[in-house]
Short mmCIF file of N, CA and C in Angstrom, two decimals:
data_model
loop_
_atom_site.label_atom_id
_atom_site.label_comp_id
_atom_site.label_asym_id
_atom_site.label_seq_id
_atom_site.Cartn_x
_atom_site.Cartn_y
_atom_site.Cartn_z
N LYS A 1 8.05 -0.24 6.66
CA LYS A 1 7.70 -0.32 7.00
C LYS A 1 7.99 -0.91 8.44
N ASN A 2 9.09 -0.51 8.89
CA ASN A 2 9.48 -0.82 10.39
C ASN A 2 10.30 0.87 11.24
N GLU A 3 9.23 1.19 10.29
CA GLU A 3 9.82 2.79 10.29
C GLU A 3 8.74 3.60 10.20
N VAL A 4 7.14 3.39 10.72
CA VAL A 4 5.90 3.60 10.48
C VAL A 4 5.88 3.26 12.41
N THR A 5 5.40 4.50 12.79
CA THR A 5 5.38 4.24 13.63
C THR A 5 3.82 4.23 14.83
N PRO A 6 2.35 3.23 15.51
CA PRO A 6 1.44 3.59 15.57
C PRO A 6 0.91 4.57 15.56
N ASP A 7 1.06 5.63 15.47
CA ASP A 7 0.32 6.99 15.29
C ASP A 7 0.20 7.76 14.27
N GLU A 8 1.23 6.94 13.75
CA GLU A 8 1.28 7.42 11.87
C GLU A 8 0.67 6.63 11.41
N HIS A 9 0.53 5.29 11.85
CA HIS A 9 -0.53 4.45 11.19
C HIS A 9 -1.61 4.78 11.86
N LYS A 10 -2.49 5.54 12.77
CA LYS A 10 -3.63 5.70 13.72
C LYS A 10 -4.22 7.23 12.77
N LYS A 11 -3.16 7.84 11.85
CA LYS A 11 -3.63 8.97 11.40
C LYS A 11 -4.10 8.97 10.02
N PHE A 12 -2.86 7.57 9.42
CA PHE A 12 -3.30 7.47 7.61
C PHE A 12 -4.34 6.65 8.23
N TYR A 13 -4.55 5.98 8.78
CA TYR A 13 -6.20 5.11 8.83
C TYR A 13 -7.08 5.76 8.97
N GLN A 14 -7.00 6.98 9.85
CA GLN A 14 -8.38 7.91 10.14
C GLN A 14 -8.64 9.16 8.25
N PHE A 15 -7.56 9.44 8.36
CA PHE A 15 -7.66 10.17 7.01
C PHE A 15 -8.03 9.14 6.02
N LEU A 16 -7.28 7.75 5.51
CA LEU A 16 -8.32 6.99 4.57
C LEU A 16 -9.47 7.36 5.00
N SER A 17 -10.72 6.54 5.98
CA SER A 17 -11.36 6.04 6.19
C SER A 17 -12.20 7.01 6.62
N HIS A 18 -11.86 8.53 6.97
CA HIS A 18 -12.93 9.73 7.37
C HIS A 18 -13.09 9.36 8.46
N SER A 19 -12.65 8.85 9.86
CA SER A 19 -13.41 7.81 10.84
C SER A 19 -12.54 8.70 11.85
N PHE A 20 -13.00 8.34 13.24
CA PHE A 20 -12.02 8.60 14.36
C PHE A 20 -11.63 7.88 14.69
N ASP A 21 -11.66 6.78 15.05
CA ASP A 21 -11.52 5.67 16.13
C ASP A 21 -9.67 5.47 15.51
N THR A 22 -9.69 3.86 16.26
CA THR A 22 -8.02 3.51 15.45
C THR A 22 -8.05 2.19 15.15
N PRO A 23 -7.31 2.05 14.57
CA PRO A 23 -7.87 0.17 14.04
C PRO A 23 -7.46 -0.49 14.91
N THR A 24 -7.66 -1.38 15.10
CA THR A 24 -7.70 -2.37 15.85
C THR A 24 -6.08 -3.83 15.55
N TYR A 25 -5.98 -4.24 14.09
CA TYR A 25 -5.18 -4.70 13.24
C TYR A 25 -4.76 -3.37 12.29
N ASN A 26 -3.31 -3.45 11.76
CA ASN A 26 -2.27 -3.31 10.93
C ASN A 26 -1.93 -3.57 10.52
N LEU A 27 -2.16 -4.37 9.12
CA LEU A 27 -1.31 -5.35 7.82
C LEU A 27 -0.25 -3.96 7.11
N HIS A 28 1.52 -3.99 7.44
CA HIS A 28 1.66 -3.43 6.25
C HIS A 28 3.17 -4.20 5.46
N PHE A 29 1.49 -4.82 4.14
CA PHE A 29 2.30 -6.53 3.41
C PHE A 29 3.44 -6.00 1.87
N ALA A 30 4.42 -6.12 1.65
CA ALA A 30 5.10 -5.96 0.82
C ALA A 30 5.69 -7.27 -0.05
N THR A 31 5.83 -7.30 -0.97
CA THR A 31 5.36 -8.40 -1.91
C THR A 31 6.78 -8.36 -3.50
N ASP A 32 7.02 -9.17 -4.21
CA ASP A 32 7.75 -9.32 -5.66
C ASP A 32 7.18 -10.57 -6.18
N ALA A 33 7.10 -11.36 -5.54
CA ALA A 33 5.93 -12.75 -5.92
C ALA A 33 5.07 -12.64 -5.81
N PRO A 34 4.34 -13.30 -6.83
CA PRO A 34 4.14 -12.97 -7.87
C PRO A 34 3.40 -12.68 -8.75
N LEU A 35 2.94 -11.22 -7.30
CA LEU A 35 2.90 -9.85 -8.24
C LEU A 35 3.98 -8.90 -7.62
N THR A 36 3.93 -7.96 -7.76
CA THR A 36 4.86 -5.93 -7.56
C THR A 36 3.85 -5.48 -6.33
N ILE A 37 3.91 -5.89 -5.36
CA ILE A 37 2.46 -5.35 -4.01
C ILE A 37 3.15 -4.64 -3.30
N ARG A 38 2.14 -3.35 -2.54
CA ARG A 38 2.53 -2.76 -1.22
C ARG A 38 1.25 -2.22 -0.88
N SER A 39 1.00 -2.75 -0.29
CA SER A 39 -0.11 -2.10 0.80
C SER A 39 0.04 -2.50 2.15
N ILE A 40 -1.48 -1.76 2.58
CA ILE A 40 -1.64 -1.19 3.92
C ILE A 40 -2.99 -1.19 3.81
N PHE A 41 -2.87 -2.32 5.10
CA PHE A 41 -4.51 -2.74 5.86
C PHE A 41 -4.78 -2.11 6.69
N TYR A 42 -6.01 -2.06 7.23
CA TYR A 42 -6.10 -1.64 8.46
C TYR A 42 -7.94 -1.69 8.86
N ILE A 43 -7.74 -2.90 9.50
CA ILE A 43 -9.10 -3.45 10.42
C ILE A 43 -9.65 -2.10 11.93
N PRO A 44 -10.78 -1.36 11.70
CA PRO A 44 -11.41 -0.86 12.01
C PRO A 44 -12.22 -1.63 13.25
N GLU A 45 -11.91 -0.76 14.72
CA GLU A 45 -12.95 -1.00 15.91
C GLU A 45 -13.70 -1.27 15.62
N GLN A 46 -14.77 -1.12 15.15
CA GLN A 46 -16.07 -1.23 15.11
C GLN A 46 -16.95 -0.94 13.29
N HIS A 47 -18.04 -1.19 13.41
CA HIS A 47 -18.66 -1.17 11.72
C HIS A 47 -19.69 -0.69 11.43
N SER A 48 -20.69 0.19 10.76
CA SER A 48 -21.31 0.55 11.04
C SER A 48 -22.16 0.08 10.64
N GLU A 49 -22.70 -1.14 9.78
CA GLU A 49 -23.25 -2.16 9.68
C GLU A 49 -24.35 -2.83 11.28
N LYS A 50 -23.65 -2.17 12.16
CA LYS A 50 -24.65 -2.80 12.56
C LYS A 50 -26.06 -1.67 13.65
N TYR A 51 -25.33 -0.62 13.42
CA TYR A 51 -26.19 0.58 13.21
C TYR A 51 -27.23 0.68 12.49
N GLY A 52 -27.83 -0.23 11.78
CA GLY A 52 -28.66 -0.14 10.64
C GLY A 52 -28.33 0.65 9.66
N MET A 53 -27.26 1.47 9.41
CA MET A 53 -26.48 1.94 8.53
C MET A 53 -26.88 1.47 7.31
N GLY A 54 -27.26 0.18 6.90
CA GLY A 54 -26.79 -0.33 5.30
C GLY A 54 -25.27 -0.47 4.97
N ARG A 55 -25.52 -1.11 4.26
CA ARG A 55 -23.83 -2.21 3.25
C ARG A 55 -23.28 -1.26 3.82
N MET A 56 -21.88 -1.71 3.55
CA MET A 56 -20.73 -0.83 3.96
C MET A 56 -20.29 -0.84 2.43
N ASP A 57 -19.83 0.18 2.05
CA ASP A 57 -18.86 -0.20 0.71
C ASP A 57 -17.45 -0.40 0.99
N PRO A 58 -17.12 -1.12 -0.50
CA PRO A 58 -15.93 -1.37 0.35
C PRO A 58 -14.00 -0.21 0.33
N GLY A 59 -13.53 -0.71 1.22
CA GLY A 59 -12.89 0.84 2.01
C GLY A 59 -11.18 0.32 1.16
N VAL A 60 -10.82 -0.38 0.19
CA VAL A 60 -9.25 -0.30 -0.60
C VAL A 60 -9.46 -0.03 -1.87
N ASN A 61 -8.63 1.00 -1.44
CA ASN A 61 -7.85 1.63 -3.20
C ASN A 61 -7.45 1.47 -3.50
N LEU A 62 -6.88 1.43 -5.37
CA LEU A 62 -5.45 0.44 -5.85
C LEU A 62 -5.15 1.96 -6.70
N TYR A 63 -3.90 1.45 -6.38
CA TYR A 63 -3.46 1.94 -7.58
C TYR A 63 -2.59 1.21 -7.93
N SER A 64 -1.95 1.92 -9.45
CA SER A 64 -0.58 1.53 -9.96
C SER A 64 0.59 2.20 -10.30
N ARG A 65 1.75 1.96 -9.45
CA ARG A 65 2.91 2.83 -9.32
C ARG A 65 2.78 4.35 -9.03
N LYS A 66 1.45 4.52 -7.30
CA LYS A 66 2.04 5.44 -6.77
C LYS A 66 0.31 6.79 -7.57
N ILE A 67 0.10 6.12 -8.83
CA ILE A 67 -1.00 6.72 -9.64
C ILE A 67 -2.52 6.34 -8.83
N LEU A 68 -3.32 7.22 -8.42
CA LEU A 68 -4.67 5.80 -8.10
C LEU A 68 -5.71 5.48 -9.53
N VAL A 69 -6.32 4.35 -9.62
CA VAL A 69 -6.62 3.35 -10.61
C VAL A 69 -7.52 3.55 -10.52
N GLN A 70 -8.47 3.16 -8.95
CA GLN A 70 -9.59 2.72 -8.75
C GLN A 70 -9.70 3.06 -6.57
N ASN A 71 -11.24 3.79 -6.81
CA ASN A 71 -10.96 3.75 -5.25
C ASN A 71 -11.60 3.49 -5.41
N LYS A 72 -12.00 3.45 -3.94
CA LYS A 72 -12.84 2.24 -3.37
C LYS A 72 -13.48 0.39 -4.61
N ILE A 73 -12.42 -0.12 -4.91
CA ILE A 73 -12.14 -1.06 -5.37
C ILE A 73 -13.27 -2.38 -4.76
N LYS A 74 -14.01 -2.69 -5.96
CA LYS A 74 -15.49 -3.16 -5.15
C LYS A 74 -15.36 -5.08 -5.46
N ASP A 75 -14.00 -4.94 -6.39
CA ASP A 75 -14.23 -7.05 -6.36
C ASP A 75 -12.62 -7.15 -6.02
N LEU A 76 -11.34 -6.75 -5.62
CA LEU A 76 -10.09 -6.59 -5.23
C LEU A 76 -10.19 -7.71 -4.08
N LEU A 77 -11.29 -7.32 -3.06
CA LEU A 77 -11.23 -8.60 -2.18
C LEU A 77 -12.54 -8.44 -2.26
N PRO A 78 -13.28 -9.62 -1.30
CA PRO A 78 -14.18 -10.48 -1.35
C PRO A 78 -15.46 -9.58 -0.38
N ASP A 79 -16.57 -9.40 -0.81
CA ASP A 79 -17.25 -9.10 -0.62
C ASP A 79 -17.30 -8.60 0.72
N TRP A 80 -17.03 -9.98 1.50
CA TRP A 80 -17.35 -10.17 2.81
C TRP A 80 -15.78 -9.67 4.10
N MET A 81 -15.73 -8.73 3.44
CA MET A 81 -13.48 -8.11 3.62
C MET A 81 -14.02 -7.09 3.50
N ARG A 82 -15.40 -6.55 3.72
CA ARG A 82 -15.76 -5.17 2.85
C ARG A 82 -15.19 -4.69 4.27
N PHE A 83 -14.90 -4.00 5.27
CA PHE A 83 -14.90 -4.47 6.00
C PHE A 83 -13.16 -3.25 6.94
N ILE A 84 -12.80 -3.90 6.13
CA ILE A 84 -11.08 -3.84 5.84
C ILE A 84 -10.78 -2.49 4.80
N LYS A 85 -10.16 -1.87 5.44
CA LYS A 85 -9.60 -0.59 4.71
C LYS A 85 -8.24 -0.35 3.76
N GLY A 86 -7.79 0.01 3.33
CA GLY A 86 -6.38 0.27 3.16
C GLY A 86 -6.30 1.10 1.31
N ILE A 87 -5.18 1.16 1.14
CA ILE A 87 -4.48 1.31 0.02
C ILE A 87 -3.55 -0.42 -0.44
N VAL A 88 -3.61 -0.58 -2.06
CA VAL A 88 -2.57 -1.69 -2.77
C VAL A 88 -2.32 -0.46 -3.55
N ASP A 89 -1.14 -1.13 -4.06
CA ASP A 89 -0.31 -0.08 -4.48
C ASP A 89 0.42 -1.43 -5.80
N CYS A 90 -0.06 -2.29 -6.46
CA CYS A 90 0.09 -2.61 -7.49
C CYS A 90 0.90 -2.00 -9.68
N GLU A 91 2.13 -2.81 -8.89
CA GLU A 91 3.13 -1.96 -10.49
C GLU A 91 2.51 -2.74 -11.61
N ASP A 92 2.08 -4.04 -11.17
CA ASP A 92 2.20 -5.40 -12.10
C ASP A 92 0.26 -4.86 -13.53
N ILE A 93 -0.18 -3.17 -13.07
CA ILE A 93 -1.51 -3.56 -13.16
C ILE A 93 -1.17 -2.28 -14.22
N PRO A 94 -0.88 -2.34 -15.12
CA PRO A 94 -1.23 -1.08 -17.46
C PRO A 94 -2.18 0.27 -16.84
N LEU A 95 -1.56 0.91 -16.49
CA LEU A 95 -1.83 2.40 -16.13
C LEU A 95 -2.64 2.63 -17.77
N HIS A 96 -2.76 2.08 -18.39
CA HIS A 96 -3.38 2.54 -19.64
C HIS A 96 -4.82 2.03 -19.91
N LEU A 97 -5.31 1.09 -18.84
CA LEU A 97 -6.45 0.48 -18.78
C LEU A 97 -7.47 1.24 -18.23
N SER A 98 -8.17 1.25 -19.43
CA SER A 98 -10.20 1.10 -18.64
C SER A 98 -10.84 1.12 -17.09
N ARG A 99 -11.35 1.43 -15.98
CA ARG A 99 -11.99 1.51 -15.19
C ARG A 99 -13.01 -0.03 -15.69
N GLU A 100 -13.16 0.22 -16.48
CA GLU A 100 -14.52 -0.82 -16.47
C GLU A 100 -13.60 -2.24 -17.53
N HIS A 101 -12.47 -2.59 -17.82
CA HIS A 101 -12.02 -3.22 -17.78
C HIS A 101 -11.46 -3.69 -16.96
N LEU A 102 -11.19 -3.71 -15.77
CA LEU A 102 -10.32 -3.89 -15.02
C LEU A 102 -11.69 -5.43 -13.97
N GLN A 103 -12.60 -4.59 -13.97
CA GLN A 103 -13.57 -6.16 -13.81
C GLN A 103 -12.98 -7.17 -14.17
N ASP A 104 -12.77 -7.53 -14.89
CA ASP A 104 -12.39 -8.41 -16.11
C ASP A 104 -11.09 -9.34 -15.66
N MET A 105 -10.04 -8.42 -15.61
CA MET A 105 -8.99 -8.56 -16.04
C MET A 105 -9.00 -9.60 -14.41
N ASP A 106 -8.38 -10.82 -15.62
CA ASP A 106 -7.04 -12.09 -14.16
C ASP A 106 -6.33 -11.19 -13.49
N LEU A 107 -5.55 -10.22 -13.61
CA LEU A 107 -4.91 -9.86 -12.53
C LEU A 107 -5.32 -9.16 -11.17
N ILE A 108 -6.52 -9.40 -11.51
CA ILE A 108 -7.13 -8.17 -10.76
C ILE A 108 -7.62 -9.84 -9.57
N ARG A 109 -7.81 -10.91 -10.61
CA ARG A 109 -8.67 -11.79 -9.10
C ARG A 109 -7.21 -12.48 -8.37
N ARG A 110 -6.13 -12.32 -9.29
CA ARG A 110 -5.28 -13.30 -8.94
C ARG A 110 -4.63 -12.25 -7.71
N LEU A 111 -3.98 -10.82 -7.82
CA LEU A 111 -4.15 -9.97 -6.33
C LEU A 111 -4.99 -9.97 -5.84
N GLY A 112 -6.22 -9.71 -5.84
CA GLY A 112 -7.30 -10.06 -4.91
C GLY A 112 -7.45 -11.87 -3.77
N ASN A 113 -6.93 -12.07 -4.97
CA ASN A 113 -6.36 -14.39 -4.19
C ASN A 113 -4.92 -13.35 -3.04
N VAL A 114 -3.60 -12.93 -3.34
CA VAL A 114 -2.69 -12.87 -2.81
C VAL A 114 -3.13 -12.06 -1.63
N LEU A 115 -4.16 -10.81 -1.28
CA LEU A 115 -4.00 -10.45 -0.17
C LEU A 115 -5.23 -11.13 0.52
N THR A 116 -6.18 -11.43 -0.29
CA THR A 116 -7.11 -12.33 0.66
C THR A 116 -6.40 -13.36 1.31
N GLY A 117 -5.81 -13.87 0.19
CA GLY A 117 -5.17 -15.48 1.66
C GLY A 117 -3.89 -14.14 2.50
N ARG A 118 -2.84 -13.53 2.78
CA ARG A 118 -2.23 -12.74 4.03
C ARG A 118 -3.31 -12.12 5.04
N ILE A 119 -4.48 -11.38 4.42
CA ILE A 119 -5.45 -11.17 5.12
C ILE A 119 -5.46 -12.09 6.11
N LEU A 120 -5.88 -13.12 5.79
CA LEU A 120 -6.88 -13.47 6.93
C LEU A 120 -5.14 -14.81 7.05
N ARG A 121 -4.54 -14.44 7.45
CA ARG A 121 -2.66 -15.11 7.50
C ARG A 121 -2.92 -14.60 9.21
N MET A 122 -2.98 -13.27 8.54
CA MET A 122 -2.39 -12.51 10.04
C MET A 122 -3.34 -12.71 10.61
N LEU A 123 -4.55 -13.03 10.59
CA LEU A 123 -5.83 -12.46 11.34
C LEU A 123 -5.72 -14.08 12.21
N LYS A 124 -5.03 -15.01 11.56
CA LYS A 124 -4.26 -16.62 12.43
C LYS A 124 -3.76 -16.06 13.16
N ASP A 125 -2.54 -15.52 12.63
CA ASP A 125 -1.23 -15.02 13.78
C ASP A 125 -1.24 -14.46 14.75
N GLU A 126 -2.92 -13.01 14.82
CA GLU A 126 -2.74 -12.57 15.81
C GLU A 126 -4.08 -12.74 16.33
N ALA A 127 -4.72 -14.56 16.51
CA ALA A 127 -6.12 -14.89 17.56
C ALA A 127 -4.94 -15.56 18.15
N ARG A 128 -3.73 -16.52 17.28
CA ARG A 128 -2.77 -17.41 18.64
C ARG A 128 -1.85 -16.04 19.23
N LYS A 129 -1.37 -15.12 18.78
CA LYS A 129 -0.76 -14.40 19.56
C LYS A 129 -1.18 -13.58 21.03
N ASP A 130 -2.81 -12.92 20.90
CA ASP A 130 -3.88 -11.76 21.91
C ASP A 130 -5.03 -12.64 21.74
N VAL A 131 -5.42 -13.22 22.22
CA VAL A 131 -6.29 -13.90 22.55
C VAL A 131 -7.58 -12.97 22.75
N LYS A 132 -7.47 -12.47 23.74
CA LYS A 132 -8.67 -11.56 24.59
C LYS A 132 -8.72 -10.40 23.46
N LYS A 133 -7.67 -9.70 22.35
CA LYS A 133 -7.58 -9.00 21.45
C LYS A 133 -7.93 -9.15 20.14
N TYR A 134 -7.95 -10.30 20.11
CA TYR A 134 -9.32 -11.40 18.63
C TYR A 134 -10.51 -11.71 18.81
N ASN A 135 -10.72 -12.07 20.41
CA ASN A 135 -12.15 -12.51 21.11
C ASN A 135 -13.05 -11.25 21.44
N LYS A 136 -11.57 -9.86 20.98
CA LYS A 136 -12.92 -8.49 20.65
C LYS A 136 -13.23 -8.31 19.91
N PHE A 137 -12.48 -8.36 18.54
CA PHE A 137 -12.21 -8.56 16.90
C PHE A 137 -13.27 -9.75 16.17
N TRP A 138 -13.01 -10.69 17.38
CA TRP A 138 -14.15 -11.50 16.93
C TRP A 138 -15.31 -11.00 17.15
N ARG A 139 -16.00 -10.64 18.25
CA ARG A 139 -17.39 -10.09 18.51
C ARG A 139 -17.84 -9.02 17.74
N GLU A 140 -16.96 -8.48 16.87
CA GLU A 140 -17.23 -7.62 16.37
C GLU A 140 -17.58 -7.88 14.35
N PHE A 141 -16.50 -8.15 14.42
CA PHE A 141 -17.01 -9.11 12.74
C PHE A 141 -16.49 -10.25 12.53
N GLY A 142 -16.89 -10.84 13.13
CA GLY A 142 -17.49 -12.19 13.16
C GLY A 142 -17.98 -12.90 12.11
N ASN A 143 -19.62 -12.46 12.25
CA ASN A 143 -20.47 -12.09 10.85
C ASN A 143 -19.44 -12.34 10.13
N PHE A 144 -19.72 -11.05 9.06
CA PHE A 144 -18.37 -10.91 7.90
C PHE A 144 -17.71 -12.32 7.80
N LEU A 145 -16.55 -12.50 8.47
CA LEU A 145 -16.31 -13.36 8.87
C LEU A 145 -16.95 -14.88 8.01
N LYS A 146 -18.10 -15.25 9.27
CA LYS A 146 -19.31 -16.23 9.09
C LYS A 146 -19.66 -16.00 7.37
N GLU A 147 -19.87 -15.01 6.64
CA GLU A 147 -20.30 -14.47 5.85
C GLU A 147 -19.56 -15.61 4.23
N GLY A 148 -17.80 -15.08 4.72
CA GLY A 148 -17.23 -15.87 4.05
C GLY A 148 -17.16 -16.61 3.96
N ALA A 149 -17.56 -17.51 4.81
CA ALA A 149 -17.57 -18.93 4.42
C ALA A 149 -18.70 -20.03 3.86
N CYS A 150 -19.93 -19.19 4.23
CA CYS A 150 -20.77 -19.53 4.09
C CYS A 150 -21.36 -19.18 2.03
N THR A 151 -20.70 -18.22 1.57
CA THR A 151 -20.69 -18.47 0.71
C THR A 151 -19.60 -18.39 -0.58
N ASP A 152 -18.54 -18.59 -0.03
CA ASP A 152 -16.90 -18.06 -0.59
C ASP A 152 -16.48 -19.77 -0.05
N ALA A 153 -16.42 -20.46 -0.60
CA ALA A 153 -16.04 -21.06 -0.58
C ALA A 153 -14.52 -22.35 -1.15
N LYS A 154 -14.23 -20.98 -1.50
CA LYS A 154 -13.14 -21.34 -1.96
C LYS A 154 -12.01 -20.83 -0.22
N TRP A 155 -12.27 -20.13 -0.06
CA TRP A 155 -11.77 -19.41 1.05
C TRP A 155 -12.32 -20.44 3.03
N LYS A 156 -13.33 -20.71 2.83
CA LYS A 156 -14.16 -21.78 3.84
C LYS A 156 -13.06 -22.43 4.65
N GLU A 157 -12.13 -23.02 4.36
CA GLU A 157 -11.08 -23.44 5.57
C GLU A 157 -9.85 -22.76 5.68
N GLU A 158 -10.00 -21.59 5.42
CA GLU A 158 -8.81 -20.44 5.93
C GLU A 158 -9.09 -20.32 7.14
#
C-alpha cells in the first residue's frame, strides 16, 4: 500500500480506465472485517457525461482471490458513483457462483455498503485536507453526489 508510487498509481489508473488523464484522488483500501477486502479506487479529473457522451458505465471490476468474477459490475457501488474506477478483490465471494446469482447476493450489498461508506469518508477527509483540490473535484463531480443525495436516502447524511 505505501510502496506504490504516484506514477505507478497513474499508470495503473490509465490502464484500468483506458484514459490518459491523471486521477484526482486514489484510495487504496484493505480490511479483514467485516469482509476481507483489497481494493483500489480512482476518481478521474473529469467525466464524459458533461460532453453529451451518454450515461457512463460503472468502472469497478470485482475479483475473488485474484480471479475476475465480473467486469464493470453494476450493483457493487450505487449508480451515482459510476464515475469511480477501480478494482475490488473480496475473498469472501465464492468462485463457483454464476454472474446472474451475484446480483441477488446479500454479500454484494454488504460489500457495496462497506465500500461506499469508505469512499465517502475518504472524500470528507480530502475536503478537510485540501479545500482547493476538493472544490475542483466538486465542480466536476458535484452533480453525481447531488444525485446520490436525492435518490439514495441511505447515504444522504454522508
